[in-house]
Amino acid sequence: MAEPGSVVELIRRKRDGGELTASEIDWLIEAYTRDDAPDYQMAAFLMAVVWRGLSDDETLALTLAMARSGAQLRLRERFGRVADKHSTGGVGDKMTLVIAPVVATCGLPVAKMAGRGLGHTGGTIDKLESIPGMRTELSAAEFVALVERHGMALAAQSGELAPADGKLYALRDVTATVESIPLIAASAMSKKLAVGSSDLLLDVKVGRGAFMRTEDDARKLAELMVHIGRDAGIRTTATLTAMEQPLGAAVGNALEVKEAAATLRGQGRADVMRLCLHESALLLRSAGLVGTLAEGEARARAVIESGAALEKLAEVVAAQGGDAAAIHDWKLLPQARVIRVTKAPRAGWVASWAADEVGAVAMALGAGRARKGDAIAPEVGLWLLAMAGERIEHGEPLAEIYARSEDEAERAERRLLAALTWSDAPVAASPLTLGEIV
Amino acid sequence: MAEPGSVVELIRRKRDGGELTASEIDWLIEAYTRDDAPDYQMAAFLMAVVWRGLSDDETLALTLAMARSGAQLRLRERFGRVADKHSTGGVGDKMTLVIAPVVATCGLPVAKMAGRGLGHTGGTIDKLESIPGMRTELSAAEFVALVERHGMALAAQSGELAPADGKLYALRDVTATVESIPLIAASAMSKKLAVGSSDLLLDVKVGRGAFMRTEDDARKLAELMVHIGRDAGIRTTATLTAMEQPLGAAVGNALEVKEAAATLRGQGRADVMRLCLHESALLLRSAGLVGTLAEGEARARAVIESGAALEKLAEVVAAQGGDAAAIHDWKLLPQARVIRVTKAPRAGWVASWAADEVGAVAMALGAGRARKGDAIAPEVGLWLLAMAGERIEHGEPLAEIYARSEDEAERAERRLLAALTWSDAPVAASPLTLGEIV
């Protein structure tokens, strides 16, 4: 049993703006993981951290302590080069489904554990699970074996890795202590450190559809995560990308799989393709497979054009028990009972879709979950047919709404139209990428 | 079960510096009292309160919610006039044992529930329990019956009253959330509101031996408690009193009973007597028994000089099962095995005794408790023979140390001498009272 007085002393020091040593943080996290330090003490500590922050040293110590709290896969010791990716999450963010097979096909193995989502749509894992038969709950051994055999694995975050983070995250969720840049960085990075890749790409989203609302906060978070990753021996690159508007056309689980496959077929939106090539190139350059971003983008484009990247996704889906044919034929994915085509109520240019509102519409349709364990409807969501900067005429199709009922579709349509800002004059689409920390 | 999401929303609002409504605070405290809101959520909320504070309205709502969480004695409806007293606590503070019988003898019934102490010495209850046979764990009904029959009762804080405060206080103690002026005010006043006296005297101690270190903080706390008391219909007066140095000669449990009885016999220190007369007069004037403080002090002095106040204390001790003879003959109180007389190592004037250090010496002798439930030694402590402003010659007795062993006495003496600041020139003793909020 942890000396309760000692925990109080650590809480008090943080409350008063002081700093904890690495060994004090280790001790606290070990005690908490063993259930020796109770939730109520940790909750008070977390709120004191939200208040006072953590120094870079404290954040690093917390990340390492959580990474060491369970199994550590040490993948770079097994594979030499192996890539990992993390996105802070946004509306319509299906980039992992695109980038992982591209990078893997280029010869850089990808070992990605992902979370289930809370909010507008599911996470990467929920999207993958819309593919019939797809298994994402893999043991650590299966995960490693898939990377070995196929150069790629996409698995649900294993409870064997960084269990302290799992426990802490659940507590933060019910104590309003999620919103802290050092805690967010430590949580994300502890899982990445436990996997132990050689190269890591962090996609930090910024804007009204993202957790970080300002570029300043996003940059702080990105720099902190890069600092932690590099300190732990992972070549870490971060990119800041815009999340004022949804990313791509699809918002929903099966719909995003469809858009990811379309992108890999070279039939996706140009902006999604550009981001895919850019992020793939960042990883390839990080791992030393190419010397420049231009070279990396050319390699990525080549494996898309050859169809090899799409085949890689199908291969990995099959290896994880999924119906690989669904990658080629989206009719094999879950289909919505109601598809409503929303017509443009006027002519003009799309100035913007408010990402948070679009996310809320998808959530209301059943694409996301409000609480852990809620069921999600894989087949519902939105497909936006005109994006920012694009001209549309009165009465032309503006969006498709995939719903469980006419009623839900009608409510979604009203709300979706309210999320759209029109312009009478041409507007330029704002850039997707805002900068890198390399 | 409280909707967990709703608790998170209240925590989040306080974390972000917002204000809760009275009905939200009621709901939260009710849920917590019923064990529907878990400790970990309340711990996060408390730390957010330490950070952001509470408005006066929120503090009042919290106090009322805690007061309503258990039995309410409504003593002023039963007795018309009935007095209560609260001290924020200091080293050597035995004033309740003096003031309660004085005021009761003057015709104003006193109904006082007190806590057990943590720290340097026990609380009022521990001091009383050094009297052989004395029972302080009374039911609410016994407590009321004693006030009815004897015009006075001194009981341990009943768990029937303000149970939400008891639960919250225990949580604050282990989560470093004690240090918040609104939470301190709400905790103390919730118990006072549940008793429901007509008149309440608050003695807010300020200085290095008190919880409030600065006059500014002490005044804030006093004003807030007065505001709460008056809002709840109690005539409330606060006095700020100095706690840079111990109050009176005795620090310890039986020793403080001895000093209280000496004061009631008119044989105590003049400064303790002055404070006793002053505080008694504040209560008598509050209740309308006298028109001025001078008149009140005269009434208080008269019942001391007549011996009636001392008899009242003996009567109440007997009514609560205690040996009343011990009030007259302190040899009937627990006696220390070792009494060491510390001689002045030099001549000079006593400039000050550092109250916190003197308290720590008493604590080390066994007079206090570090944790709830620790046993205390009623017989040990200190009797200071020269106080600030007094002249003493080399080799004259400076203090008496009451200890369980020669070893402990010797260690105490070394530390006690280090707590004393000498002056080569006459120094004026600083005043005990710093101001009133009336």
Tab-separated table of N, CA and C in Angstrom, chain A residues 38-109:
chain	number	residue	atom	x	y	z
A	38	PRO	N	-5.445	5.507	-4.598
A	38	PRO	CA	-6.853	5.445	-5.024
A	38	PRO	C	-7.189	6.487	-6.087
A	39	ASP	N	-8.276	6.208	-6.802
A	39	ASP	CA	-8.756	7.119	-7.850
A	39	ASP	C	-8.961	8.539	-7.329
A	40	TYR	N	-9.446	8.667	-6.079
A	40	TYR	CA	-9.767	10.026	-5.632
A	40	TYR	C	-8.508	10.868	-5.448
A	41	GLN	N	-7.420	10.233	-5.040
A	41	GLN	CA	-6.178	11.007	-4.938
A	41	GLN	C	-5.659	11.355	-6.327
A	42	MET	N	-5.750	10.384	-7.246
A	42	MET	CA	-5.267	10.656	-8.602
A	42	MET	C	-6.125	11.730	-9.264
A	43	ALA	N	-7.427	11.739	-8.995
A	43	ALA	CA	-8.309	12.753	-9.591
A	43	ALA	C	-7.905	14.151	-9.123
A	44	ALA	N	-7.593	14.284	-7.834
A	44	ALA	CA	-7.164	15.592	-7.320
A	44	ALA	C	-5.831	15.985	-7.948
A	45	PHE	N	-4.941	14.995	-8.093
A	45	PHE	CA	-3.652	15.270	-8.730
A	45	PHE	C	-3.850	15.738	-10.171
A	46	LEU	N	-4.720	15.047	-10.903
A	46	LEU	CA	-4.946	15.404	-12.311
A	46	LEU	C	-5.493	16.820	-12.431
A	47	MET	N	-6.434	17.184	-11.547
A	47	MET	CA	-6.966	18.547	-11.633
A	47	MET	C	-5.880	19.571	-11.304
A	48	ALA	N	-5.002	19.233	-10.373
A	48	ALA	CA	-3.880	20.135	-10.067
A	48	ALA	C	-2.960	20.258	-11.286
A	49	VAL	N	-2.819	19.182	-12.059
A	49	VAL	CA	-2.005	19.227	-13.278
A	49	VAL	C	-2.682	20.100	-14.343
A	50	VAL	N	-4.010	19.965	-14.471
A	50	VAL	CA	-4.728	20.825	-15.425
A	50	VAL	C	-4.489	22.290	-15.053
A	51	TRP	N	-4.495	22.558	-13.749
A	51	TRP	CA	-4.283	23.924	-13.230
A	51	TRP	C	-2.842	24.405	-13.451
A	52	ARG	N	-1.889	23.618	-12.965
A	52	ARG	CA	-0.507	24.103	-12.897
A	52	ARG	C	0.368	23.666	-14.052
A	53	GLY	N	-0.123	22.691	-14.836
A	53	GLY	CA	0.695	22.182	-15.932
A	53	GLY	C	1.765	21.215	-15.446
A	54	LEU	N	2.528	20.703	-16.399
A	54	LEU	CA	3.683	19.852	-16.093
A	54	LEU	C	4.870	20.428	-16.855
A	55	SER	N	6.033	20.379	-16.258
A	55	SER	CA	7.243	20.774	-16.990
A	55	SER	C	7.538	19.712	-18.051
A	56	ASP	N	8.412	20.028	-18.990
A	56	ASP	CA	8.786	19.039	-20.007
A	56	ASP	C	9.364	17.787	-19.346
A	57	ASP	N	10.179	17.982	-18.316
A	57	ASP	CA	10.765	16.826	-17.623
A	57	ASP	C	9.690	15.978	-16.957
A	58	GLU	N	8.722	16.644	-16.324
A	58	GLU	CA	7.636	15.896	-15.683
A	58	GLU	C	6.816	15.134	-16.720
A	59	THR	N	6.541	15.789	-17.848
A	59	THR	CA	5.731	15.149	-18.888
A	59	THR	C	6.450	13.918	-19.428
A	60	LEU	N	7.761	14.059	-19.648
A	60	LEU	CA	8.551	12.933	-20.132
A	60	LEU	C	8.531	11.791	-19.107
A	61	ALA	N	8.711	12.135	-17.851
A	61	ALA	CA	8.714	11.103	-16.803
A	61	ALA	C	7.361	10.401	-16.726
A	62	LEU	N	6.280	11.177	-16.838
A	62	LEU	CA	4.946	10.578	-16.795
A	62	LEU	C	4.743	9.647	-17.984
A	63	THR	N	5.171	10.081	-19.166
A	63	THR	CA	5.020	9.261	-20.365
A	63	THR	C	5.786	7.948	-20.221
A	64	LEU	N	7.031	8.058	-19.766
A	64	LEU	CA	7.853	6.852	-19.605
A	64	LEU	C	7.254	5.929	-18.553
A	65	ALA	N	6.769	6.491	-17.475
A	65	ALA	CA	6.181	5.661	-16.406
A	65	ALA	C	4.966	4.911	-16.935
A	66	MET	N	4.135	5.581	-17.724
A	66	MET	CA	2.950	4.903	-18.269
A	66	MET	C	3.368	3.870	-19.317
A	67	ALA	N	4.360	4.190	-20.132
A	67	ALA	CA	4.820	3.249	-21.165
A	67	ALA	C	5.359	1.967	-20.521
A	68	ARG	N	6.003	2.127	-19.366
A	68	ARG	CA	6.601	0.970	-18.676
A	68	ARG	C	5.596	0.198	-17.833
A	69	SER	N	4.326	0.670	-17.765
A	69	SER	CA	3.371	0.048	-16.842
A	69	SER	C	2.840	-1.286	-17.351
A	70	GLY	N	3.146	-1.649	-18.599
A	70	GLY	CA	2.674	-2.933	-19.132
A	70	GLY	C	3.695	-3.501	-20.096
A	71	ALA	N	3.191	-4.286	-21.063
A	71	ALA	CA	4.088	-4.898	-22.047
A	71	ALA	C	4.732	-3.824	-22.923
A	72	GLN	N	5.966	-4.097	-23.378
A	72	GLN	CA	6.629	-3.193	-24.309
A	72	GLN	C	7.068	-4.017	-25.509
A	73	LEU	N	6.613	-3.636	-26.693
A	73	LEU	CA	6.831	-4.488	-27.870
A	73	LEU	C	8.215	-4.326	-28.488
A	74	ARG	N	8.872	-3.198	-28.225
A	74	ARG	CA	10.226	-2.953	-28.745
A	74	ARG	C	10.351	-3.323	-30.216
A	75	LEU	N	9.434	-2.818	-31.038
A	75	LEU	CA	9.382	-3.233	-32.445
A	75	LEU	C	10.627	-2.839	-33.225
A	76	ARG	N	11.240	-1.698	-32.854
A	76	ARG	CA	12.406	-1.310	-33.674
A	76	ARG	C	13.586	-2.232	-33.430
A	77	GLU	N	13.587	-2.916	-32.267
A	77	GLU	CA	14.645	-3.908	-32.038
A	77	GLU	C	14.383	-5.165	-32.868
A	78	ARG	N	13.099	-5.466	-33.134
A	78	ARG	CA	12.766	-6.637	-33.948
A	78	ARG	C	12.926	-6.368	-35.435
A	79	PHE	N	12.448	-5.178	-35.867
A	79	PHE	CA	12.298	-4.949	-37.312
A	79	PHE	C	13.276	-3.924	-37.865
A	80	GLY	N	14.050	-3.291	-36.999
A	80	GLY	CA	14.888	-2.211	-37.517
A	80	GLY	C	14.004	-1.015	-37.789
A	81	ARG	N	13.586	-0.876	-39.055
A	81	ARG	CA	12.687	0.226	-39.395
A	81	ARG	C	11.237	-0.231	-39.309
A	82	VAL	N	10.452	0.511	-38.565
A	82	VAL	CA	9.018	0.234	-38.501
A	82	VAL	C	8.303	1.534	-38.118
A	83	ALA	N	7.245	1.828	-38.883
A	83	ALA	CA	6.587	3.131	-38.723
A	83	ALA	C	5.315	3.035	-37.891
A	84	ASP	N	4.986	4.151	-37.253
A	84	ASP	CA	3.750	4.277	-36.485
A	84	ASP	C	3.193	5.668	-36.789
A	85	LYS	N	1.940	5.858	-36.553
A	85	LYS	CA	1.288	7.126	-36.866
A	85	LYS	C	0.260	7.416	-35.791
A	86	HIS	N	0.080	8.679	-35.501
A	86	HIS	CA	-0.967	9.073	-34.553
A	86	HIS	C	-1.602	10.355	-35.029
A	87	SER	N	-2.922	10.379	-35.042
A	87	SER	CA	-3.642	11.619	-35.330
A	87	SER	C	-4.396	12.035	-34.082
A	88	THR	N	-4.428	13.333	-33.802
A	88	THR	CA	-5.198	13.790	-32.637
A	88	THR	C	-6.697	13.789	-32.924
A	89	GLY	N	-7.056	13.478	-34.172
A	89	GLY	CA	-8.465	13.229	-34.464
A	89	GLY	C	-9.224	14.432	-34.992
A	90	GLY	N	-10.033	14.147	-36.013
A	90	GLY	CA	-10.841	15.209	-36.589
A	90	GLY	C	-11.993	14.604	-37.357
A	91	VAL	N	-12.826	15.437	-37.901
A	91	VAL	CA	-14.033	14.987	-38.595
A	91	VAL	C	-13.667	14.531	-40.007
A	92	GLY	N	-13.918	13.256	-40.285
A	92	GLY	CA	-13.612	12.721	-41.618
A	92	GLY	C	-12.168	12.293	-41.792
A	93	ASP	N	-11.453	12.107	-40.685
A	93	ASP	CA	-10.025	11.769	-40.772
A	93	ASP	C	-9.845	10.265	-40.977
A	94	LYS	N	-9.673	9.887	-42.246
A	94	LYS	CA	-9.471	8.471	-42.577
A	94	LYS	C	-8.055	8.236	-43.089
A	95	MET	N	-7.135	9.150	-42.751
A	95	MET	CA	-5.815	9.111	-43.387
A	95	MET	C	-5.019	7.853	-43.056
A	96	THR	N	-5.184	7.303	-41.846
A	96	THR	CA	-4.430	6.096	-41.507
A	96	THR	C	-4.723	4.975	-42.491
A	97	LEU	N	-6.004	4.859	-42.901
A	97	LEU	CA	-6.400	3.785	-43.817
A	97	LEU	C	-5.740	3.940	-45.185
A	98	VAL	N	-5.306	5.151	-45.499
A	98	VAL	CA	-4.677	5.415	-46.793
A	98	VAL	C	-3.151	5.328	-46.690
A	99	ILE	N	-2.633	5.996	-45.661
A	99	ILE	CA	-1.182	6.134	-45.545
A	99	ILE	C	-0.511	4.812	-45.173
A	100	ALA	N	-1.143	4.053	-44.269
A	100	ALA	CA	-0.495	2.819	-43.804
A	100	ALA	C	-0.175	1.888	-44.979
A	101	PRO	N	-1.142	1.561	-45.865
A	101	PRO	CA	-0.784	0.663	-46.974
A	101	PRO	C	0.205	1.291	-47.962
A	102	VAL	N	0.127	2.623	-48.150
A	102	VAL	CA	1.079	3.269	-49.063
A	102	VAL	C	2.505	3.107	-48.533
A	103	VAL	N	2.691	3.442	-47.284
A	103	VAL	CA	4.023	3.401	-46.681
A	103	VAL	C	4.533	1.958	-46.617
A	104	ALA	N	3.642	1.046	-46.229
A	104	ALA	CA	4.041	-0.359	-46.129
A	104	ALA	C	4.461	-0.889	-47.494
A	105	THR	N	3.728	-0.508	-48.524
A	105	THR	CA	4.059	-0.966	-49.877
A	105	THR	C	5.398	-0.399	-50.343
A	106	CYS	N	5.729	0.791	-49.835
A	106	CYS	CA	7.021	1.392	-50.180
A	106	CYS	C	8.180	0.738	-49.438
A	107	GLY	N	7.888	-0.261	-48.580
A	107	GLY	CA	8.962	-0.994	-47.921
A	107	GLY	C	9.217	-0.589	-46.481
A	108	LEU	N	8.369	0.258	-45.939
A	108	LEU	CA	8.509	0.633	-44.522
A	108	LEU	C	7.349	-0.006	-43.762
A	109	PRO	N	7.619	-1.036	-42.950
A	109	PRO	CA	6.526	-1.707	-42.240
A	109	PRO	C	5.772	-0.719	-41.337
